[in-house]
């Protein structure tokens, strides 16, 4: 496979790196918190005494948002995140790399089959900053005992009424001044077409629940049906 010729920090985002290949192409990566361990078959690259994991924007909507130039991602060293819709942990694993040992990713998933796969990977990797929770994001009281205040709440449950579910979770767990990140379906494939009704409704729900919308980024061509929204609790 083709060689990496440079690894450098991303100009804008903490804990995100650019891998540069000998053919001039570039890919996103994070620094592997559990060296030698892969999560979803991603390429591992050793460079300057550290190991990096390629971050595939076709597999992770957060990577797609970064590849498409999102300006502000509220995730840094030590950030505590509530992640709703963890699936088998692709995106949570990269957040885990970024926040490091002082950070925490509370990861909620409601499908027992998917959750089991997630758990098996976590045990194999020994990622200590990911807290897996088998629970339903629509009912935050189910896991209220396990989660302390978070700086960021992130949702990607691929269900209607995500904004309401997110705002309900924020009421329980988000610290004052905290941020939310929301993957919203129902953007048109045609970027010039007006936003759909669903999209407008979700944005309105966030505003009504006291959030200031900071940024919206389309995820095409990596994901043709979604956009990422970043908002802050007023
Ligand atoms: N965010 C993941 C990533 O990038 O690696 C992919 C998430 S996938 C699109 C959506 C996941 O949300 C599925 O695994 C599904 O089982 C889960 N899900 C759907 N509704 C949920 C709910 N009410 N509570 C918790 N998880 C839910």
PDB file of N, CA, C and O in Angstrom, residues 57-96:
ATOM      1  N   UNK A  57     -14.197   9.322   6.438  1.00  0.00           N
ATOM      2  CA  UNK A  57     -15.412  10.153   6.419  1.00  0.00           C
ATOM      3  C   UNK A  57     -16.628   9.438   5.833  1.00  0.00           C
ATOM      4  O   UNK A  57     -17.749   9.897   6.017  1.00  0.00           O
ATOM      5  N   UNK A  58     -16.402   8.323   5.126  1.00  0.00           N
ATOM      6  CA  UNK A  58     -17.539   7.534   4.643  1.00  0.00           C
ATOM      7  C   UNK A  58     -18.119   6.659   5.757  1.00  0.00           C
ATOM      8  O   UNK A  58     -19.218   6.148   5.655  1.00  0.00           O
ATOM      9  N   UNK A  59     -17.352   6.482   6.825  1.00  0.00           N
ATOM     10  CA  UNK A  59     -17.796   5.632   7.931  1.00  0.00           C
ATOM     11  C   UNK A  59     -18.190   6.430   9.169  1.00  0.00           C
ATOM     12  O   UNK A  59     -18.837   5.889  10.076  1.00  0.00           O
ATOM     13  N   UNK A  60     -17.765   7.681   9.252  1.00  0.00           N
ATOM     14  CA  UNK A  60     -18.027   8.495  10.435  1.00  0.00           C
ATOM     15  C   UNK A  60     -18.518   9.874  10.006  1.00  0.00           C
ATOM     16  O   UNK A  60     -17.821  10.600   9.285  1.00  0.00           O
ATOM     17  N   UNK A  61     -19.713  10.250  10.469  1.00  0.00           N
ATOM     18  CA  UNK A  61     -20.265  11.538  10.025  1.00  0.00           C
ATOM     19  C   UNK A  61     -19.508  12.717  10.623  1.00  0.00           C
ATOM     20  O   UNK A  61     -19.465  13.797  10.031  1.00  0.00           O
ATOM     21  N   UNK A  62     -18.879  12.515  11.779  1.00  0.00           N
ATOM     22  CA  UNK A  62     -18.073  13.610  12.326  1.00  0.00           C
ATOM     23  C   UNK A  62     -16.847  13.861  11.438  1.00  0.00           C
ATOM     24  O   UNK A  62     -16.479  15.017  11.178  1.00  0.00           O
ATOM     25  N   UNK A  63     -16.235  12.782  10.964  1.00  0.00           N
ATOM     26  CA  UNK A  63     -15.105  12.946  10.032  1.00  0.00           C
ATOM     27  C   UNK A  63     -15.573  13.622   8.749  1.00  0.00           C
ATOM     28  O   UNK A  63     -14.876  14.480   8.200  1.00  0.00           O
ATOM     29  N   UNK A  64     -16.785  13.271   8.280  1.00  0.00           N
ATOM     30  CA  UNK A  64     -17.328  13.896   7.067  1.00  0.00           C
ATOM     31  C   UNK A  64     -17.507  15.400   7.279  1.00  0.00           C
ATOM     32  O   UNK A  64     -17.181  16.205   6.398  1.00  0.00           O
ATOM     33  N   UNK A  65     -17.996  15.787   8.461  1.00  0.00           N
ATOM     34  CA  UNK A  65     -18.181  17.214   8.754  1.00  0.00           C
ATOM     35  C   UNK A  65     -16.838  17.944   8.765  1.00  0.00           C
ATOM     36  O   UNK A  65     -16.713  19.067   8.263  1.00  0.00           O
ATOM     37  N   UNK A  66     -15.815  17.295   9.309  1.00  0.00           N
ATOM     38  CA  UNK A  66     -14.481  17.906   9.347  1.00  0.00           C
ATOM     39  C   UNK A  66     -13.904  18.001   7.929  1.00  0.00           C
ATOM     40  O   UNK A  66     -13.377  19.043   7.528  1.00  0.00           O
ATOM     41  N   UNK A  67     -14.066  16.917   7.159  1.00  0.00           N
ATOM     42  CA  UNK A  67     -13.575  16.926   5.776  1.00  0.00           C
ATOM     43  C   UNK A  67     -14.266  18.027   4.974  1.00  0.00           C
ATOM     44  O   UNK A  67     -13.668  18.607   4.068  1.00  0.00           O
ATOM     45  N   UNK A  68     -15.524  18.318   5.327  1.00  0.00           N
ATOM     46  CA  UNK A  68     -16.266  19.358   4.600  1.00  0.00           C
ATOM     47  C   UNK A  68     -16.095  20.749   5.196  1.00  0.00           C
ATOM     48  O   UNK A  68     -16.823  21.670   4.842  1.00  0.00           O
ATOM     49  N   UNK A  69     -15.153  20.900   6.126  1.00  0.00           N
ATOM     50  CA  UNK A  69     -14.762  22.233   6.552  1.00  0.00           C
ATOM     51  C   UNK A  69     -15.528  22.821   7.723  1.00  0.00           C
ATOM     52  O   UNK A  69     -15.561  24.046   7.889  1.00  0.00           O
ATOM     53  N   UNK A  70     -16.152  21.970   8.567  1.00  0.00           N
ATOM     54  CA  UNK A  70     -16.818  22.511   9.762  1.00  0.00           C
ATOM     55  C   UNK A  70     -15.811  23.382  10.514  1.00  0.00           C
ATOM     56  O   UNK A  70     -14.624  23.039  10.620  1.00  0.00           O
ATOM     57  N   UNK A  71     -16.275  24.543  11.014  1.00  0.00           N
ATOM     58  CA  UNK A  71     -15.326  25.494  11.606  1.00  0.00           C
ATOM     59  C   UNK A  71     -15.004  25.168  13.047  1.00  0.00           C
ATOM     60  O   UNK A  71     -13.891  25.326  13.515  1.00  0.00           O
ATOM     61  N   UNK A  72     -16.046  24.713  13.790  1.00  0.00           N
ATOM     62  CA  UNK A  72     -15.855  24.547  15.226  1.00  0.00           C
ATOM     63  C   UNK A  72     -16.406  23.205  15.698  1.00  0.00           C
ATOM     64  O   UNK A  72     -17.595  22.929  15.547  1.00  0.00           O
ATOM     65  N   UNK A  73     -15.523  22.386  16.272  1.00  0.00           N
ATOM     66  CA  UNK A  73     -15.929  21.131  16.911  1.00  0.00           C
ATOM     67  C   UNK A  73     -15.591  21.274  18.388  1.00  0.00           C
ATOM     68  O   UNK A  73     -14.427  21.465  18.737  1.00  0.00           O
ATOM     69  N   UNK A  74     -16.585  21.239  19.271  1.00  0.00           N
ATOM     70  CA  UNK A  74     -16.348  21.559  20.687  1.00  0.00           C
ATOM     71  C   UNK A  74     -15.729  20.399  21.492  1.00  0.00           C
ATOM     72  O   UNK A  74     -16.159  20.111  22.602  1.00  0.00           O
ATOM     73  N   UNK A  75     -14.755  19.714  20.910  1.00  0.00           N
ATOM     74  CA  UNK A  75     -14.159  18.536  21.546  1.00  0.00           C
ATOM     75  C   UNK A  75     -12.656  18.736  21.669  1.00  0.00           C
ATOM     76  O   UNK A  75     -11.984  19.021  20.675  1.00  0.00           O
ATOM     77  N   UNK A  76     -12.158  18.603  22.908  1.00  0.00           N
ATOM     78  CA  UNK A  76     -10.744  18.838  23.180  1.00  0.00           C
ATOM     79  C   UNK A  76     -10.246  17.795  24.164  1.00  0.00           C
ATOM     80  O   UNK A  76     -11.006  16.958  24.614  1.00  0.00           O
ATOM     81  N   UNK A  77      -8.994  17.939  24.547  1.00  0.00           N
ATOM     82  CA  UNK A  77      -8.449  17.092  25.610  1.00  0.00           C
ATOM     83  C   UNK A  77      -9.327  17.229  26.859  1.00  0.00           C
ATOM     84  O   UNK A  77      -9.628  18.343  27.293  1.00  0.00           O
ATOM     85  N   UNK A  78      -9.758  16.111  27.421  1.00  0.00           N
ATOM     86  CA  UNK A  78     -10.507  16.154  28.679  1.00  0.00           C
ATOM     87  C   UNK A  78     -12.002  16.398  28.557  1.00  0.00           C
ATOM     88  O   UNK A  78     -12.711  16.393  29.565  1.00  0.00           O
ATOM     89  N   UNK A  79     -12.523  16.610  27.341  1.00  0.00           N
ATOM     90  CA  UNK A  79     -13.962  16.860  27.171  1.00  0.00           C
ATOM     91  C   UNK A  79     -14.773  15.613  27.552  1.00  0.00           C
ATOM     92  O   UNK A  79     -14.395  14.484  27.242  1.00  0.00           O
ATOM     93  N   UNK A  80     -15.897  15.849  28.247  1.00  0.00           N
ATOM     94  CA  UNK A  80     -16.825  14.755  28.569  1.00  0.00           C
ATOM     95  C   UNK A  80     -18.017  14.833  27.616  1.00  0.00           C
ATOM     96  O   UNK A  80     -18.643  15.889  27.474  1.00  0.00           O
ATOM     97  N   UNK A  81     -18.309  13.713  26.975  1.00  0.00           N
ATOM     98  CA  UNK A  81     -19.317  13.684  25.910  1.00  0.00           C
ATOM     99  C   UNK A  81     -20.381  12.630  26.202  1.00  0.00           C
ATOM    100  O   UNK A  81     -20.056  11.523  26.653  1.00  0.00           O
ATOM    101  N   UNK A  82     -21.632  12.975  25.944  1.00  0.00           N
ATOM    102  CA  UNK A  82     -22.709  11.980  25.936  1.00  0.00           C
ATOM    103  C   UNK A  82     -23.006  11.678  24.479  1.00  0.00           C
ATOM    104  O   UNK A  82     -23.400  12.568  23.716  1.00  0.00           O
ATOM    105  N   UNK A  83     -22.809  10.415  24.068  1.00  0.00           N
ATOM    106  CA  UNK A  83     -22.967  10.020  22.668  1.00  0.00           C
ATOM    107  C   UNK A  83     -24.191   9.126  22.542  1.00  0.00           C
ATOM    108  O   UNK A  83     -24.223   8.031  23.094  1.00  0.00           O
ATOM    109  N   UNK A  84     -25.205   9.595  21.829  1.00  0.00           N
ATOM    110  CA  UNK A  84     -26.461   8.846  21.705  1.00  0.00           C
ATOM    111  C   UNK A  84     -26.522   8.176  20.337  1.00  0.00           C
ATOM    112  O   UNK A  84     -26.470   8.853  19.306  1.00  0.00           O
ATOM    113  N   UNK A  85     -26.594   6.845  20.340  1.00  0.00           N
ATOM    114  CA  UNK A  85     -26.586   6.088  19.079  1.00  0.00           C
ATOM    115  C   UNK A  85     -25.186   5.622  18.738  1.00  0.00           C
ATOM    116  O   UNK A  85     -24.689   5.818  17.637  1.00  0.00           O
ATOM    117  N   UNK A  86     -24.523   4.973  19.701  1.00  0.00           N
ATOM    118  CA  UNK A  86     -23.095   4.640  19.572  1.00  0.00           C
ATOM    119  C   UNK A  86     -22.826   3.572  18.521  1.00  0.00           C
ATOM    120  O   UNK A  86     -21.713   3.467  18.023  1.00  0.00           O
ATOM    121  N   UNK A  87     -23.823   2.762  18.188  1.00  0.00           N
ATOM    122  CA  UNK A  87     -23.645   1.620  17.276  1.00  0.00           C
ATOM    123  C   UNK A  87     -22.431   0.801  17.728  1.00  0.00           C
ATOM    124  O   UNK A  87     -22.246   0.588  18.921  1.00  0.00           O
ATOM    125  N   UNK A  88     -21.575   0.374  16.802  1.00  0.00           N
ATOM    126  CA  UNK A  88     -20.439  -0.433  17.253  1.00  0.00           C
ATOM    127  C   UNK A  88     -19.220   0.424  17.546  1.00  0.00           C
ATOM    128  O   UNK A  88     -18.116  -0.088  17.694  1.00  0.00           O
ATOM    129  N   UNK A  89     -19.413   1.745  17.624  1.00  0.00           N
ATOM    130  CA  UNK A  89     -18.389   2.587  18.239  1.00  0.00           C
ATOM    131  C   UNK A  89     -17.384   3.235  17.312  1.00  0.00           C
ATOM    132  O   UNK A  89     -16.343   3.718  17.776  1.00  0.00           O
ATOM    133  N   UNK A  90     -17.683   3.313  16.033  1.00  0.00           N
ATOM    134  CA  UNK A  90     -16.721   3.902  15.098  1.00  0.00           C
ATOM    135  C   UNK A  90     -16.392   5.356  15.476  1.00  0.00           C
ATOM    136  O   UNK A  90     -15.231   5.680  15.760  1.00  0.00           O
ATOM    137  N   UNK A  91     -17.414   6.216  15.492  1.00  0.00           N
ATOM    138  CA  UNK A  91     -17.162   7.620  15.827  1.00  0.00           C
ATOM    139  C   UNK A  91     -16.752   7.801  17.291  1.00  0.00           C
ATOM    140  O   UNK A  91     -15.796   8.531  17.574  1.00  0.00           O
ATOM    141  N   UNK A  92     -17.424   7.115  18.253  1.00  0.00           N
ATOM    142  CA  UNK A  92     -16.965   7.240  19.645  1.00  0.00           C
ATOM    143  C   UNK A  92     -15.479   6.895  19.822  1.00  0.00           C
ATOM    144  O   UNK A  92     -14.793   7.518  20.620  1.00  0.00           O
ATOM    145  N   UNK A  93     -14.969   5.927  19.037  1.00  0.00           N
ATOM    146  CA  UNK A  93     -13.560   5.549  19.207  1.00  0.00           C
ATOM    147  C   UNK A  93     -12.627   6.701  18.807  1.00  0.00           C
ATOM    148  O   UNK A  93     -11.590   6.910  19.451  1.00  0.00           O
ATOM    149  N   UNK A  94     -12.991   7.443  17.773  1.00  0.00           N
ATOM    150  CA  UNK A  94     -12.147   8.586  17.388  1.00  0.00           C
ATOM    151  C   UNK A  94     -12.277   9.728  18.399  1.00  0.00           C
ATOM    152  O   UNK A  94     -11.295  10.401  18.703  1.00  0.00           O
ATOM    153  N   UNK A  95     -13.493   9.921  18.938  1.00  0.00           N
ATOM    154  CA  UNK A  95     -13.638  10.920  20.009  1.00  0.00           C
ATOM    155  C   UNK A  95     -12.780  10.510  21.210  1.00  0.00           C
ATOM    156  O   UNK A  95     -12.169  11.358  21.857  1.00  0.00           O
ATOM    157  N   UNK A  96     -12.756   9.216  21.488  1.00  0.00           N
ATOM    158  CA  UNK A  96     -11.962   8.691  22.603  1.00  0.00           C
ATOM    159  C   UNK A  96     -10.471   9.014  22.408  1.00  0.00           C
ATOM    160  O   UNK A  96      -9.777   9.420  23.349  1.00  0.00           O
TER     161      UNK A  96
END
